[in-house]
Short mmCIF file of C-alpha atoms in Angstrom, two decimals:
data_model
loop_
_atom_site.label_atom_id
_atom_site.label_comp_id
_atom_site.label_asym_id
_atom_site.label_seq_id
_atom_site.Cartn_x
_atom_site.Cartn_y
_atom_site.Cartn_z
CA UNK W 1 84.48 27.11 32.17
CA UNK W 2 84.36 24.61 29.09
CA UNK W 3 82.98 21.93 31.49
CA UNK W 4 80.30 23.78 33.07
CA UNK W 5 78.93 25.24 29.51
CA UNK W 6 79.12 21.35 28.11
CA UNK W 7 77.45 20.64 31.00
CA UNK W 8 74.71 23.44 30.29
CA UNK W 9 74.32 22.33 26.44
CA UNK W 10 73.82 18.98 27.49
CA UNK W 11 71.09 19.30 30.48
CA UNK W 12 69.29 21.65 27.87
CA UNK W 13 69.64 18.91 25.39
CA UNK W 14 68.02 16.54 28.43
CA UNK W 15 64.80 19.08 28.06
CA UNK W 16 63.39 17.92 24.90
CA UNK W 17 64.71 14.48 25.27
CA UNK W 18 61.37 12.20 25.32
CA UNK W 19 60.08 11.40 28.90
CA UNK W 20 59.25 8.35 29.80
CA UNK W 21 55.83 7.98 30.54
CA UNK W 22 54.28 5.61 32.79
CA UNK W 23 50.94 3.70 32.30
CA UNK W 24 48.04 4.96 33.77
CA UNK W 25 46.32 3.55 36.75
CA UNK W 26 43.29 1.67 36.00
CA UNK W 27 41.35 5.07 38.19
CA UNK W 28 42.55 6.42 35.21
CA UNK W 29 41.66 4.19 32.23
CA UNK W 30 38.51 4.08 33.66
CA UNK W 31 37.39 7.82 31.96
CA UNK W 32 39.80 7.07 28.81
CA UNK W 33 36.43 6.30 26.49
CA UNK W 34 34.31 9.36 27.83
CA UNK W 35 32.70 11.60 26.00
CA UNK W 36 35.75 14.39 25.61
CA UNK W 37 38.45 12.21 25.79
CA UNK W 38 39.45 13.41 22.37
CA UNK W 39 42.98 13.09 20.20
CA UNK W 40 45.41 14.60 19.87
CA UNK W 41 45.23 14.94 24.32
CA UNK W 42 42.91 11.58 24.86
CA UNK W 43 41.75 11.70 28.47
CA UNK W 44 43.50 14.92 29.86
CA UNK W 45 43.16 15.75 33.49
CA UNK W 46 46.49 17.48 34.39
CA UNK W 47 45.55 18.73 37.73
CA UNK W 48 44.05 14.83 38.51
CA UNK W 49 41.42 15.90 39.61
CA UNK W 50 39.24 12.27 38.89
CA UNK W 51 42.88 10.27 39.52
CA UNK W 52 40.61 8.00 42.32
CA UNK W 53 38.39 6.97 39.43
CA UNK W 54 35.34 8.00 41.03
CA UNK W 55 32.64 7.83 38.59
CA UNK W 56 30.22 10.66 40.76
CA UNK W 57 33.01 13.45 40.69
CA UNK W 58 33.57 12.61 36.84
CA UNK W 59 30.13 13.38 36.59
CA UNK W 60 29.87 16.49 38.86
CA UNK W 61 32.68 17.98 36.81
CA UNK W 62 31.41 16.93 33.51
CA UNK W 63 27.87 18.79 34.26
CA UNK W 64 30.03 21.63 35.48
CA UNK W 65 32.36 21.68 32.63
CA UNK W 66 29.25 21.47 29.72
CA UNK W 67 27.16 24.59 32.04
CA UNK W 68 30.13 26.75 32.08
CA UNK W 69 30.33 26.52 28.19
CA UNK W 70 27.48 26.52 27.66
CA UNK W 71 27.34 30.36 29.36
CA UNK W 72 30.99 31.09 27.59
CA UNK W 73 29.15 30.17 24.07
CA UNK W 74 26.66 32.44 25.15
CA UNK W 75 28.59 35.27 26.07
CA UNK W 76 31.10 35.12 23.57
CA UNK W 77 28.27 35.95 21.13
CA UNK W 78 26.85 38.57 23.57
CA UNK W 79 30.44 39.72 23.39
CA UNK W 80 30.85 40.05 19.53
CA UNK W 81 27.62 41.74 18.79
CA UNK W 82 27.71 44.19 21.49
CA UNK W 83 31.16 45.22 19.85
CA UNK W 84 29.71 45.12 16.58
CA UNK W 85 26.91 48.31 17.89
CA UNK W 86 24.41 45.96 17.96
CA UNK W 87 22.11 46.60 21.34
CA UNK W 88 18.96 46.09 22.07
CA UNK W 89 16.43 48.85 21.16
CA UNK W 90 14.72 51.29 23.97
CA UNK W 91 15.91 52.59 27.47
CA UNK W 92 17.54 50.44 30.12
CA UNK W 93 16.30 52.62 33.14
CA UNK W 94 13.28 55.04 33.68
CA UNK W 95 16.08 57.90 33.03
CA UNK W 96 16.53 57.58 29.51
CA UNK W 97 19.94 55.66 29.34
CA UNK W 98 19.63 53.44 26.30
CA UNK W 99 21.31 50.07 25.97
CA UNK W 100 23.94 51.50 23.72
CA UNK W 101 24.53 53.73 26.11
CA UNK W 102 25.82 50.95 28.63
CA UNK W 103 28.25 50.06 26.43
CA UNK W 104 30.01 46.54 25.71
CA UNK W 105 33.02 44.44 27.27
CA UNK W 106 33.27 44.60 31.12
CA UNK W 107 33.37 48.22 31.55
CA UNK W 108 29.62 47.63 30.58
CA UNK W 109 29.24 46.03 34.04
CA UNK W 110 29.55 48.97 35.84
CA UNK W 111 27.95 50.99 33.36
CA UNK W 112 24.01 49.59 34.07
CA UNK W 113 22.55 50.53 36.94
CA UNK W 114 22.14 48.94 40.10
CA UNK W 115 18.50 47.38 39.70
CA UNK W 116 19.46 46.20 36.11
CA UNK W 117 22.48 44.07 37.84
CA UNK W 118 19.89 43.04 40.82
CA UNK W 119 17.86 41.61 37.85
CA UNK W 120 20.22 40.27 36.44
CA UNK W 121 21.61 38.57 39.29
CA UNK W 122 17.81 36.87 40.70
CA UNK W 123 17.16 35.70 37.01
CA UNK W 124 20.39 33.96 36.44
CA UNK W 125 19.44 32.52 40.28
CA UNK W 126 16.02 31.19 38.96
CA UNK W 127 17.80 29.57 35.99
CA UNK W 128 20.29 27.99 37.93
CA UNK W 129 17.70 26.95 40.80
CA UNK W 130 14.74 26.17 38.50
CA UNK W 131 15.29 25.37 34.73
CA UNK W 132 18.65 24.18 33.89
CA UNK W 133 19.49 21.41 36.31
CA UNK W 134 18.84 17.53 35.87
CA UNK W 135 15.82 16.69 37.10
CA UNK W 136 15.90 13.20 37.73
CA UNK W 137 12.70 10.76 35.60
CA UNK W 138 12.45 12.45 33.08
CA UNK W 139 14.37 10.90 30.24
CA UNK W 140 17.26 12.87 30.24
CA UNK W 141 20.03 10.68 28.46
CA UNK W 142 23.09 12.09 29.72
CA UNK W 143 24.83 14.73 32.29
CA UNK W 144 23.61 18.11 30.93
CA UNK W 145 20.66 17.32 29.39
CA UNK W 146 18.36 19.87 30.69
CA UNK W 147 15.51 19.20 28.27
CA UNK W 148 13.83 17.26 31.87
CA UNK W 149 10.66 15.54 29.12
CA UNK W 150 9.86 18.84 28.49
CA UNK W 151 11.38 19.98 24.72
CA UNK W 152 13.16 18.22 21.81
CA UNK W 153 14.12 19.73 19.09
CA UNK W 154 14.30 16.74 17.24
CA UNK W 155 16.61 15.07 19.11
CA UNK W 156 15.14 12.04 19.60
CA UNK W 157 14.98 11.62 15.64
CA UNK W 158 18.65 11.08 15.71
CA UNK W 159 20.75 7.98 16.22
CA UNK W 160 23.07 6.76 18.65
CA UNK W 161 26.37 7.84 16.55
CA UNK W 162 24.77 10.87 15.48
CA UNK W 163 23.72 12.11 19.35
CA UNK W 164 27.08 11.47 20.46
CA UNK W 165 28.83 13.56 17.80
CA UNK W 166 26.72 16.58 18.29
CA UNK W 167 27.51 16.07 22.48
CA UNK W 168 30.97 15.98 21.38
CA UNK W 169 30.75 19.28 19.19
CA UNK W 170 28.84 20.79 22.01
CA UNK W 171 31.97 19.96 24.33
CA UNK W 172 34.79 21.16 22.38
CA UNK W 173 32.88 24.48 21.23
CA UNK W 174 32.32 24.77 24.72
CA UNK W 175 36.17 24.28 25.75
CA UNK W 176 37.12 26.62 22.72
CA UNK W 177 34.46 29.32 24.19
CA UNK W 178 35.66 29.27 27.98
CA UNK W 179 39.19 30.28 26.85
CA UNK W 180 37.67 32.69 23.86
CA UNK W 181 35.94 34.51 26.36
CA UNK W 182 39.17 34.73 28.68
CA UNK W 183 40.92 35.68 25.60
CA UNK W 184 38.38 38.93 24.80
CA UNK W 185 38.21 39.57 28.47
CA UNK W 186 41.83 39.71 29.19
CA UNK W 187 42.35 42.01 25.55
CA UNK W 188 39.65 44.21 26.40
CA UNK W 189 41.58 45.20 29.91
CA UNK W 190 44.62 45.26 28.04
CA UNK W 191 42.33 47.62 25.58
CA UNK W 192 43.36 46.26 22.35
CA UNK W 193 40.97 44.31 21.69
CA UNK W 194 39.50 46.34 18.94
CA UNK W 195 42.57 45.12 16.98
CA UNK W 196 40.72 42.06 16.29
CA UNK W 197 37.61 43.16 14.42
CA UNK W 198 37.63 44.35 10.77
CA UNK W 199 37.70 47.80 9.72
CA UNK W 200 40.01 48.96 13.00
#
């Protein structure tokens, strides 16, 4: 009995005992100085997904990776000032619901009726298909920049350093808003997620 819990202590011990790690594969070095590759992590892709090195699936995913924040910004806000009782103003239908009337958080899904979701759904469709994609020759610097020589908000008054801190900022917030929207979204089915906003 002595032996086996010595034994147990010991390969517990073994646990948090420092691996040892082995260097990365050149496939793999090749991403360490992206954009993202950030301490305290560096270059993190668990899953190895881009382990070949290819430079065109880096890319995919990157453009993937800065859209889907780019939304989870989006409707993280959305999110917070719905639960705040701020709607918009007016009816949503002909029948007199209003918009506070829909409610917020994902019961507010099935809450607006079937030709608000059907709009919903075609004008997402015509951003996707028509206004926020690379369109290649017109200037666009990097993956994700959907301003295709059209707009600029000044960007092109900034230098080098400065662009790629603010594409860096845009990343991370990005990151942090994908799992802040997972966050709210798994609270508000757990319904507690009132808890989180002042006054409640």
């Amino acid at each position: 009995m002595k032996t086996f819990i010595a034994a147990s202590l010991i390969a517990s011990a073994a646990a948090f005992a420092p691996a040892k790690t082995s260097q990365s594969s050149t496939s793999l070095k090749a991403f360490e100085d992206e954009l993202g590759a950030q301490p305290p992590l560096g270059f993190f892709d668990p899953l190895g997904l881009v382990a070949d090195g290819d430079q065109e699936k880096f890319d995919r995913l990157r453009y993937v990776e800065i859209k889907h924040g780019r939304i989870c910004m989006l409707g993280v806000v959305g999110y917070l000032i719905n639960k705040a009782g701020i709607f918009l103003p007016g009816d949503i239908d002909l029948s007199g619901t209003k918009f506070s009337d829909v409610g917020s958080g994902v019961e507010a899904i099935f809450n607006v009726p079937s030709a608000g979701l059907a709009q919903l759904v075609l004008f997402v469709g015509f951003l996707e298909l028509a206004v926020m994609k690379d369109i290649e020759g017109t200037g666009n610097e990097f993956i994700g920049d959907f301003r295709n020589g059209f707009i600029d908000y000044g960007w092109d008054s900034f230098d080098e350093e400065t662009k790629l801190n603010k594409r860096a900022i845009e990343l991370n917030q990005g990151r942090a808003a994908q799992m802040g929207l997972l966050g709210l979204m798994v609270h508000d089915q757990l319904g507690n997620v009132d808890q989180f906003f002042p006054g409640n």
